[in-house]
PDB file of C-alpha atoms and ligand atoms in Angstrom:
ATOM      1  CA  MET A   1      95.690 123.388  71.312  1.00  0.00           C
ATOM      2  CA  GLN A   2      92.284 124.716  72.265  1.00  0.00           C
ATOM      3  CA  VAL A   3      91.239 123.045  75.536  1.00  0.00           C
ATOM      4  CA  LYS A   4      87.530 122.545  76.023  1.00  0.00           C
ATOM      5  CA  PRO A   5      86.214 123.949  79.341  1.00  0.00           C
ATOM      6  CA  TYR A   6      85.412 120.605  80.948  1.00  0.00           C
ATOM      7  CA  ASN A   7      88.920 119.339  80.357  1.00  0.00           C
ATOM      8  CA  TYR A   8      91.254 121.552  82.381  1.00  0.00           C
ATOM      9  CA  VAL A   9      92.111 119.325  85.325  1.00  0.00           C
ATOM     10  CA  SER A  10      92.009 116.127  83.264  1.00  0.00           C
ATOM     11  CA  VAL A  11      94.527 117.673  80.823  1.00  0.00           C
ATOM     12  CA  ILE A  12      96.757 118.695  83.744  1.00  0.00           C
ATOM     13  CA  TYR A  13      96.357 115.154  85.157  1.00  0.00           C
ATOM     14  CA  SER A  14      97.598 113.543  81.914  1.00  0.00           C
ATOM     15  CA  HIS A  15     100.514 116.007  81.850  1.00  0.00           C
ATOM     16  CA  LEU A  16     101.496 115.349  85.490  1.00  0.00           C
ATOM     17  CA  MET A  17     101.368 111.603  84.948  1.00  0.00           C
ATOM     18  CA  ARG A  18     103.837 111.699  82.025  1.00  0.00           C
ATOM     19  CA  ASP A  19     106.708 110.549  84.261  1.00  0.00           C
ATOM     20  CA  ILE A  20     104.842 107.535  85.632  1.00  0.00           C
ATOM     21  CA  SER A  21     105.505 104.350  83.706  1.00  0.00           C
ATOM     22  CA  PHE A  22     102.041 103.069  82.926  1.00  0.00           C
ATOM     23  CA  LYS A  23     103.704 100.497  80.694  1.00  0.00           C
ATOM     24  CA  GLU A  24     105.331  98.977  83.806  1.00  0.00           C
ATOM     25  CA  TRP A  25     102.094  99.359  85.765  1.00  0.00           C
ATOM     26  CA  THR A  26     100.239  97.470  83.004  1.00  0.00           C
ATOM     27  CA  LYS A  27     102.906  94.750  83.068  1.00  0.00           C
ATOM     28  CA  TYR A  28     102.162  94.260  86.773  1.00  0.00           C
ATOM     29  CA  ILE A  29      98.413  94.112  86.058  1.00  0.00           C
ATOM     30  CA  CYS A  30      99.096  91.428  83.398  1.00  0.00           C
ATOM     31  CA  GLU A  31     101.197  89.486  85.916  1.00  0.00           C
ATOM     32  CA  LEU A  32      98.268  89.605  88.349  1.00  0.00           C
ATOM     33  CA  ILE A  33      96.006  88.228  85.588  1.00  0.00           C
ATOM     34  CA  ASP A  34      98.490  85.438  84.781  1.00  0.00           C
ATOM     35  CA  SER A  35      99.243  84.501  88.373  1.00  0.00           C
ATOM     36  CA  ASN A  36      95.532  83.897  88.909  1.00  0.00           C
ATOM     37  CA  ASN A  37      95.293  81.657  85.839  1.00  0.00           C
ATOM     38  CA  LEU A  38      92.729  83.815  84.081  1.00  0.00           C
ATOM     39  CA  ASP A  39      93.198  82.639  80.484  1.00  0.00           C
ATOM     40  CA  ASN A  40      90.487  84.648  78.833  1.00  0.00           C
ATOM     41  CA  PRO A  41      89.767  87.458  81.252  1.00  0.00           C
ATOM     42  CA  LYS A  42      86.653  89.550  80.979  1.00  0.00           C
ATOM     43  CA  ILE A  43      87.991  92.848  82.248  1.00  0.00           C
ATOM     44  CA  LEU A  44      86.390  95.844  83.923  1.00  0.00           C
ATOM     45  CA  GLU A  45      88.460  98.809  85.077  1.00  0.00           C
ATOM     46  CA  LEU A  46      87.028 101.001  87.817  1.00  0.00           C
ATOM     47  CA  ALA A  47      88.095 104.660  88.092  1.00  0.00           C
ATOM     48  CA  SER A  48      90.107 104.390  84.872  1.00  0.00           C
ATOM     49  CA  GLY A  49      90.549 108.161  84.663  1.00  0.00           C
ATOM     50  CA  THR A  50      92.064 109.175  81.338  1.00  0.00           C
ATOM     51  CA  GLY A  51      92.765 105.535  80.421  1.00  0.00           C
ATOM     52  CA  LEU A  52      96.540 105.536  80.901  1.00  0.00           C
ATOM     53  CA  VAL A  53      96.638 101.822  81.754  1.00  0.00           C
ATOM     54  CA  SER A  54      94.227 100.896  78.988  1.00  0.00           C
ATOM     55  CA  GLU A  55      96.583 102.457  76.420  1.00  0.00           C
ATOM     56  CA  TYR A  56      98.689  99.341  76.968  1.00  0.00           C
ATOM     57  CA  LEU A  57      96.038  96.875  78.121  1.00  0.00           C
ATOM     58  CA  HIS A  58      93.416  97.535  75.465  1.00  0.00           C
ATOM     59  CA  PRO A  59      95.575  96.258  72.547  1.00  0.00           C
ATOM     60  CA  ILE A  60      95.877  92.928  74.419  1.00  0.00           C
ATOM     61  CA  PHE A  61      92.275  92.829  75.668  1.00  0.00           C
ATOM     62  CA  PRO A  62      90.191  94.849  73.179  1.00  0.00           C
ATOM     63  CA  GLU A  63      86.917  93.910  74.894  1.00  0.00           C
ATOM     64  CA  MET A  64      87.897  95.469  78.215  1.00  0.00           C
ATOM     65  CA  VAL A  65      85.453  97.963  79.735  1.00  0.00           C
ATOM     66  CA  LEU A  66      86.627 101.226  81.290  1.00  0.00           C
ATOM     67  CA  SER A  67      84.626 103.220  83.799  1.00  0.00           C
ATOM     68  CA  ASP A  68      85.036 106.378  85.845  1.00  0.00           C
ATOM     69  CA  ILE A  69      82.797 108.832  87.665  1.00  0.00           C
ATOM     70  CA  SER A  70      84.254 111.772  85.742  1.00  0.00           C
ATOM     71  CA  LEU A  71      83.076 112.312  82.183  1.00  0.00           C
ATOM     72  CA  SER A  72      85.854 114.828  81.565  1.00  0.00           C
ATOM     73  CA  MET A  73      88.497 112.245  82.529  1.00  0.00           C
ATOM     74  CA  LEU A  74      86.862 109.665  80.236  1.00  0.00           C
ATOM     75  CA  LYS A  75      86.805 112.161  77.374  1.00  0.00           C
ATOM     76  CA  GLN A  76      90.622 112.274  77.478  1.00  0.00           C
ATOM     77  CA  ILE A  77      90.939 108.553  76.694  1.00  0.00           C
ATOM     78  CA  GLU A  78      93.107 108.183  73.622  1.00  0.00           C
ATOM     79  CA  CYS A  79      92.852 104.482  72.829  1.00  0.00           C
ATOM     80  CA  GLN A  80      90.153 103.298  70.459  1.00  0.00           C
ATOM     81  CA  ASN A  81      88.140 101.724  73.236  1.00  0.00           C
ATOM     82  CA  LYS A  82      84.422 102.108  72.711  1.00  0.00           C
ATOM     83  CA  ASN A  83      83.541 100.280  75.934  1.00  0.00           C
ATOM     84  CA  VAL A  84      83.521 103.263  78.262  1.00  0.00           C
ATOM     85  CA  VAL A  85      80.948 103.805  80.995  1.00  0.00           C
ATOM     86  CA  CYS A  86      80.615 106.861  83.211  1.00  0.00           C
ATOM     87  CA  CYS A  87      79.657 105.553  86.646  1.00  0.00           C
ATOM     88  CA  ASP A  88      80.381 105.616  90.348  1.00  0.00           C
ATOM     89  CA  MET A  89      82.222 102.592  91.736  1.00  0.00           C
ATOM     90  CA  ARG A  90      79.795 102.688  94.680  1.00  0.00           C
ATOM     91  CA  ASP A  91      76.856 102.174  92.342  1.00  0.00           C
ATOM     92  CA  LEU A  92      77.819 100.006  89.401  1.00  0.00           C
ATOM     93  CA  PRO A  93      75.276  99.703  86.581  1.00  0.00           C
ATOM     94  CA  PHE A  94      76.612  96.477  85.039  1.00  0.00           C
ATOM     95  CA  LYS A  95      74.468  93.381  84.546  1.00  0.00           C
ATOM     96  CA  GLU A  96      77.208  91.115  83.170  1.00  0.00           C
ATOM     97  CA  LYS A  97      79.824  89.371  85.309  1.00  0.00           C
ATOM     98  CA  TYR A  98      83.553  90.008  85.014  1.00  0.00           C
ATOM     99  CA  ASN A  99      86.410  87.819  86.167  1.00  0.00           C
ATOM    100  CA  PHE A 100      89.023  90.558  86.346  1.00  0.00           C
ATOM    101  CA  ILE A 101      87.968  93.819  87.940  1.00  0.00           C
ATOM    102  CA  PHE A 102      90.716  96.277  88.771  1.00  0.00           C
ATOM    103  CA  SER A 103      91.539  99.809  89.736  1.00  0.00           C
ATOM    104  CA  THR A 104      94.883 101.622  89.774  1.00  0.00           C
ATOM    105  CA  PHE A 105      96.652 104.567  91.277  1.00  0.00           C
ATOM    106  CA  ASP A 106      95.006 105.412  94.582  1.00  0.00           C
ATOM    107  CA  SER A 107      91.546 105.646  93.055  1.00  0.00           C
ATOM    108  CA  VAL A 108      90.013 103.741  95.965  1.00  0.00           C
ATOM    109  CA  ASN A 109      91.453 106.417  98.298  1.00  0.00           C
ATOM    110  CA  TYR A 110      89.013 108.846  96.667  1.00  0.00           C
ATOM    111  CA  LEU A 111      86.215 107.148  98.596  1.00  0.00           C
ATOM    112  CA  LEU A 112      86.249 109.270 101.726  1.00  0.00           C
ATOM    113  CA  ARG A 113      84.012 107.313 104.081  1.00  0.00           C
ATOM    114  CA  LYS A 114      84.425 103.774 105.362  1.00  0.00           C
ATOM    115  CA  LYS A 115      80.875 103.004 104.285  1.00  0.00           C
ATOM    116  CA  ASP A 116      81.784 104.004 100.690  1.00  0.00           C
ATOM    117  CA  ILE A 117      84.511 101.377 100.610  1.00  0.00           C
ATOM    118  CA  ILE A 118      82.101  98.713 101.896  1.00  0.00           C
ATOM    119  CA  LYS A 119      79.536  99.858  99.334  1.00  0.00           C
ATOM    120  CA  MET A 120      82.132  99.445  96.563  1.00  0.00           C
ATOM    121  CA  PHE A 121      82.965  95.907  97.753  1.00  0.00           C
ATOM    122  CA  LYS A 122      79.254  95.045  97.822  1.00  0.00           C
ATOM    123  CA  GLU A 123      78.808  96.332  94.273  1.00  0.00           C
ATOM    124  CA  VAL A 124      81.839  94.383  93.035  1.00  0.00           C
ATOM    125  CA  GLU A 125      80.535  91.285  94.812  1.00  0.00           C
ATOM    126  CA  GLN A 126      77.442  91.403  92.532  1.00  0.00           C
ATOM    127  CA  ILE A 127      79.368  91.362  89.263  1.00  0.00           C
ATOM    128  CA  LEU A 128      82.496  89.352  90.069  1.00  0.00           C
ATOM    129  CA  SER A 129      82.310  85.853  88.633  1.00  0.00           C
ATOM    130  CA  ASP A 130      82.975  82.946  90.997  1.00  0.00           C
ATOM    131  CA  ASP A 131      86.488  82.369  89.616  1.00  0.00           C
ATOM    132  CA  GLY A 132      87.236  86.087  89.325  1.00  0.00           C
ATOM    133  CA  ILE A 133      89.486  88.524  91.155  1.00  0.00           C
ATOM    134  CA  PHE A 134      89.151  92.141  92.121  1.00  0.00           C
ATOM    135  CA  THR A 135      92.476  93.897  92.534  1.00  0.00           C
ATOM    136  CA  PHE A 136      93.269  97.495  93.480  1.00  0.00           C
ATOM    137  CA  ASP A 137      96.055  99.467  95.071  1.00  0.00           C
ATOM    138  CA  VAL A 138      95.765 101.844  97.989  1.00  0.00           C
ATOM    139  CA  SER A 139      98.052 104.595  99.097  1.00  0.00           C
ATOM    140  CA  LEU A 140      99.001 104.289 102.768  1.00  0.00           C
ATOM    141  CA  TYR A 141     100.180 106.619 105.538  1.00  0.00           C
ATOM    142  CA  LYS A 142     103.894 106.567 104.676  1.00  0.00           C
ATOM    143  CA  ASN A 143     103.193 107.462 101.077  1.00  0.00           C
ATOM    144  CA  SER A 144     101.291 110.559 102.130  1.00  0.00           C
ATOM    145  CA  LEU A 145     104.048 111.608 104.523  1.00  0.00           C
ATOM    146  CA  ARG A 146     106.601 111.184 101.763  1.00  0.00           C
ATOM    147  CA  HIS A 147     104.660 112.858  98.973  1.00  0.00           C
ATOM    148  CA  SER A 148     102.936 115.786 100.624  1.00  0.00           C
ATOM    149  CA  LYS A 149     106.110 117.859 100.046  1.00  0.00           C
ATOM    150  CA  VAL A 150     107.089 116.541  96.599  1.00  0.00           C
ATOM    151  CA  LEU A 151     103.636 117.174  95.193  1.00  0.00           C
ATOM    152  CA  ASN A 152     103.857 120.931  95.701  1.00  0.00           C
ATOM    153  CA  ARG A 153     104.737 121.891  92.158  1.00  0.00           C
ATOM    154  CA  LYS A 154     103.908 124.129  89.259  1.00  0.00           C
ATOM    155  CA  GLY A 155     104.296 124.092  85.513  1.00  0.00           C
ATOM    156  CA  THR A 156     102.837 124.942  82.150  1.00  0.00           C
ATOM    157  CA  THR A 157     101.038 122.781  79.622  1.00  0.00           C
ATOM    158  CA  LYS A 158      98.917 123.551  76.560  1.00  0.00           C
ATOM    159  CA  GLY A 159      98.894 127.255  77.308  1.00  0.00           C
ATOM    160  CA  MET A 160      97.744 126.777  80.905  1.00  0.00           C
ATOM    161  CA  LYS A 161      99.786 127.525  84.034  1.00  0.00           C
ATOM    162  CA  TYR A 162      99.097 125.175  86.916  1.00  0.00           C
ATOM    163  CA  PHE A 163      99.981 125.052  90.597  1.00  0.00           C
ATOM    164  CA  GLN A 164      99.519 121.953  92.742  1.00  0.00           C
ATOM    165  CA  TYR A 165      99.390 122.321  96.517  1.00  0.00           C
ATOM    166  CA  SER A 166      99.515 119.078  98.471  1.00  0.00           C
ATOM    167  CA  SER A 167      98.940 118.616 102.179  1.00  0.00           C
ATOM    168  CA  PHE A 168      98.292 115.713 104.515  1.00  0.00           C
ATOM    169  CA  ASN A 169      96.234 116.093 107.670  1.00  0.00           C
ATOM    170  CA  LYS A 170      97.564 113.368 109.973  1.00  0.00           C
ATOM    171  CA  LYS A 171      94.623 113.703 112.339  1.00  0.00           C
ATOM    172  CA  ASN A 172      91.755 113.016 109.955  1.00  0.00           C
ATOM    173  CA  ARG A 173      94.060 111.226 107.462  1.00  0.00           C
ATOM    174  CA  ILE A 174      92.847 113.323 104.541  1.00  0.00           C
ATOM    175  CA  HIS A 175      95.366 114.028 101.808  1.00  0.00           C
ATOM    176  CA  THR A 176      94.359 117.120  99.843  1.00  0.00           C
ATOM    177  CA  ASN A 177      95.623 118.168  96.425  1.00  0.00           C
ATOM    178  CA  LYS A 178      94.511 121.599  95.320  1.00  0.00           C
ATOM    179  CA  PHE A 179      94.979 122.522  91.661  1.00  0.00           C
ATOM    180  CA  LYS A 180      94.957 126.153  90.597  1.00  0.00           C
ATOM    181  CA  ILE A 181      94.949 126.599  86.825  1.00  0.00           C
ATOM    182  CA  ILE A 182      95.424 129.919  85.071  1.00  0.00           C
ATOM    183  CA  LEU A 183      94.005 129.803  81.568  1.00  0.00           C
ATOM    184  CA  GLU A 184      95.481 131.709  78.623  1.00  0.00           C
ATOM    185  CA  ASN A 185      92.761 134.361  79.007  1.00  0.00           C
ATOM    186  CA  GLY A 186      93.674 134.858  82.697  1.00  0.00           C
ATOM    187  CA  ILE A 187      90.658 133.047  84.120  1.00  0.00           C
ATOM    188  CA  ILE A 188      91.547 131.017  87.211  1.00  0.00           C
ATOM    189  CA  VAL A 189      90.062 127.570  87.743  1.00  0.00           C
ATOM    190  CA  THR A 190      90.569 125.626  90.982  1.00  0.00           C
ATOM    191  CA  GLU A 191      89.798 122.028  91.814  1.00  0.00           C
ATOM    192  CA  ILE A 192      90.335 120.239  95.114  1.00  0.00           C
ATOM    193  CA  HIS A 193      90.948 116.497  95.309  1.00  0.00           C
ATOM    194  CA  LYS A 194      90.651 114.733  98.650  1.00  0.00           C
ATOM    195  CA  GLN A 195      91.818 111.231  99.425  1.00  0.00           C
ATOM    196  CA  LYS A 196      91.344 109.265 102.622  1.00  0.00           C
ATOM    197  CA  ILE A 197      94.402 107.405 103.852  1.00  0.00           C
ATOM    198  CA  TYR A 198      92.836 104.433 105.642  1.00  0.00           C
ATOM    199  CA  PRO A 199      94.732 102.226 108.054  1.00  0.00           C
ATOM    200  CA  PHE A 200      96.015  99.107 106.286  1.00  0.00           C
ATOM    201  CA  GLU A 201      93.936  96.795 108.497  1.00  0.00           C
ATOM    202  CA  PHE A 202      90.684  98.585 107.627  1.00  0.00           C
ATOM    203  CA  PHE A 203      90.487  96.979 104.163  1.00  0.00           C
ATOM    204  CA  PHE A 204      90.564  93.458 105.671  1.00  0.00           C
ATOM    205  CA  ASP A 205      87.785  94.461 108.030  1.00  0.00           C
ATOM    206  CA  ALA A 206      85.691  96.009 105.229  1.00  0.00           C
ATOM    207  CA  VAL A 207      86.066  92.952 102.965  1.00  0.00           C
ATOM    208  CA  SER A 208      84.936  90.704 105.813  1.00  0.00           C
ATOM    209  CA  LYS A 209      81.537  92.447 105.721  1.00  0.00           C
ATOM    210  CA  THR A 210      80.893  90.839 102.320  1.00  0.00           C
ATOM    211  CA  SER A 211      81.132  87.359 100.805  1.00  0.00           C
ATOM    212  CA  LEU A 212      84.571  88.319  99.466  1.00  0.00           C
ATOM    213  CA  TYR A 213      87.938  87.688 101.080  1.00  0.00           C
ATOM    214  CA  VAL A 214      91.492  88.994 100.777  1.00  0.00           C
ATOM    215  CA  SER A 215      93.340  86.301  98.867  1.00  0.00           C
ATOM    216  CA  ASN A 216      96.624  88.244  98.858  1.00  0.00           C
ATOM    217  CA  CYS A 217      97.868  91.639  99.819  1.00  0.00           C
ATOM    218  CA  TYR A 218     101.146  92.584  98.178  1.00  0.00           C
ATOM    219  CA  ARG A 219     103.607  95.398  98.474  1.00  0.00           C
ATOM    220  CA  ALA A 220     102.561  97.153  95.243  1.00  0.00           C
ATOM    221  CA  PHE A 221     104.400  96.148  92.062  1.00  0.00           C
ATOM    222  CA  THR A 222     105.718  92.990  93.736  1.00  0.00           C
ATOM    223  CA  PHE A 223     104.426  89.617  94.902  1.00  0.00           C
ATOM    224  CA  LYS A 224     105.838  90.071  98.415  1.00  0.00           C
ATOM    225  CA  ASP A 225     103.429  90.393 101.319  1.00  0.00           C
ATOM    226  CA  ALA A 226     102.515  93.930 102.336  1.00  0.00           C
ATOM    227  CA  ASN A 227     102.388  95.268 105.895  1.00  0.00           C
ATOM    228  CA  PRO A 228     101.080  98.495 107.467  1.00  0.00           C
ATOM    229  CA  ASP A 229     104.434 100.226 106.869  1.00  0.00           C
ATOM    230  CA  VAL A 230     104.510  99.984 103.091  1.00  0.00           C
ATOM    231  CA  ASP A 231     103.774 103.030 100.918  1.00  0.00           C
ATOM    232  CA  ARG A 232     101.279 101.290  98.685  1.00  0.00           C
ATOM    233  CA  ALA A 233      99.500  97.953  98.971  1.00  0.00           C
ATOM    234  CA  GLN A 234      97.941  95.845  96.230  1.00  0.00           C
ATOM    235  CA  PHE A 235      94.886  93.903  97.357  1.00  0.00           C
ATOM    236  CA  VAL A 236      93.726  90.773  95.548  1.00  0.00           C
ATOM    237  CA  ILE A 237      90.159  89.936  96.479  1.00  0.00           C
ATOM    238  CA  LYS A 238      88.199  86.786  95.666  1.00  0.00           C
ATOM    239  CA  LYS A 239      84.772  85.315  96.272  1.00  0.00           C
ATOM    240  CA  GLY A 240      84.101  82.752  98.968  1.00  0.00           C
ATOM    241  CA  LYS A 241      86.234  81.888 101.994  1.00  0.00           C
ATOM    242  CA  LYS A 242      89.999  81.580 102.231  1.00  0.00           C
ATOM    243  CA  CYS A 243      91.045  77.888 102.273  1.00  0.00           C
TER     244      CYS A 243
HETATM  245  C1  LIG B 301      94.195 109.380  90.706  1.00  0.00           C
HETATM  246  S1  LIG B 301      92.997 109.175  89.449  1.00  0.00           S
HETATM  247  C2  LIG B 301      93.507 107.605  88.782  1.00  0.00           C
HETATM  248  C3  LIG B 301      93.023 107.388  87.411  1.00  0.00           C
HETATM  249  C4  LIG B 301      93.546 106.117  86.717  1.00  0.00           C
HETATM  250  N1  LIG B 301      93.197 104.921  87.432  1.00  0.00           N
HETATM  251  C5  LIG B 301      95.047 106.185  86.499  1.00  0.00           C
HETATM  252  O1  LIG B 301      95.753 105.302  86.987  1.00  0.00           O
HETATM  253  O2  LIG B 301      95.508 107.120  85.841  1.00  0.00           O
HETATM  254  C6  LIG B 301      91.559 108.778  90.379  1.00  0.00           C
HETATM  255  C7  LIG B 301      90.310 108.566  89.526  1.00  0.00           C
HETATM  256  O3  LIG B 301      89.262 108.110  90.377  1.00  0.00           O
HETATM  257  C8  LIG B 301      88.049 108.606  89.866  1.00  0.00           C
HETATM  258  N2  LIG B 301      87.019 108.490  90.906  1.00  0.00           N
HETATM  259  C9  LIG B 301      86.951 109.160  92.077  1.00  0.00           C
HETATM  260  N3  LIG B 301      85.867 108.797  92.773  1.00  0.00           N
HETATM  261  C10 LIG B 301      85.230 107.851  92.025  1.00  0.00           C
HETATM  262  C11 LIG B 301      84.045 107.083  92.204  1.00  0.00           C
HETATM  263  N4  LIG B 301      83.290 107.227  93.312  1.00  0.00           N
HETATM  264  N5  LIG B 301      83.700 106.203  91.251  1.00  0.00           N
HETATM  265  C12 LIG B 301      84.445 106.058  90.113  1.00  0.00           C
HETATM  266  N6  LIG B 301      85.570 106.789  89.875  1.00  0.00           N
HETATM  267  C13 LIG B 301      85.963 107.648  90.827  1.00  0.00           C
HETATM  268  C14 LIG B 301      88.412 110.029  89.470  1.00  0.00           C
HETATM  269  O4  LIG B 301      87.471 110.595  88.588  1.00  0.00           O
HETATM  270  C15 LIG B 301      89.778 109.822  88.843  1.00  0.00           C
HETATM  271  O5  LIG B 301      89.690 109.593  87.468  1.00  0.00           O
END
């Protein structure tokens, strides 16, 4: 397959994600929809990437809207979804309201400054309907400790050789993934992804700076309460004040 220049890392991303069960991840997203009694959800996905969740979600909710800051990631989307918007989750262009806004797989960790996270909450606040929920997962400290070794890997896909180097700086809590890709013609492309591993408590603090509140915070993929020691937490955010 001939890979178009803008697609290298997004193609590698889809390849690396082949072992992750997005079917199971989508099931959990559907359970979050059901447990909040959203019968006819109007759905917006933030940082959808190559649309791996929407492959399963779109057949159930064909009106769902996908968005991501990266056009090359969006261009990899395989489902027939026409509702795709290239935008930054810190500056959302939507005028309509949604009652189910979500993001998966550490995407929120890509916002590197605390003020970016608050900005995202403030943007979501504008377009979340009064009965709606905003849910996202975050990768926490233990996950980075665990995965910084495992994620050093290499392989081949679609004629490209790739190397992934992963490291976690405990001091500034930045988790870096560097991708080196050697194309068939020998040209080397590199891309560096940085994620901030915020303290668990920070998200509660950031939400409190808006009119939103944390309705629940689960150990990801479950409905059990999370704590600062879990690998990944799933936040469920609502409008108003907690009763
Ligand atoms: C780890 S990928 C996850 C993609 C997808 N949610 C999934 O589960 O496969 C992180 C995604 O966040 C996107 N992203 C990073 N910063 C963003 C921002 N400020 N606004 C919107 N998307 C962003 C990246 O382009 C990338 O597609």
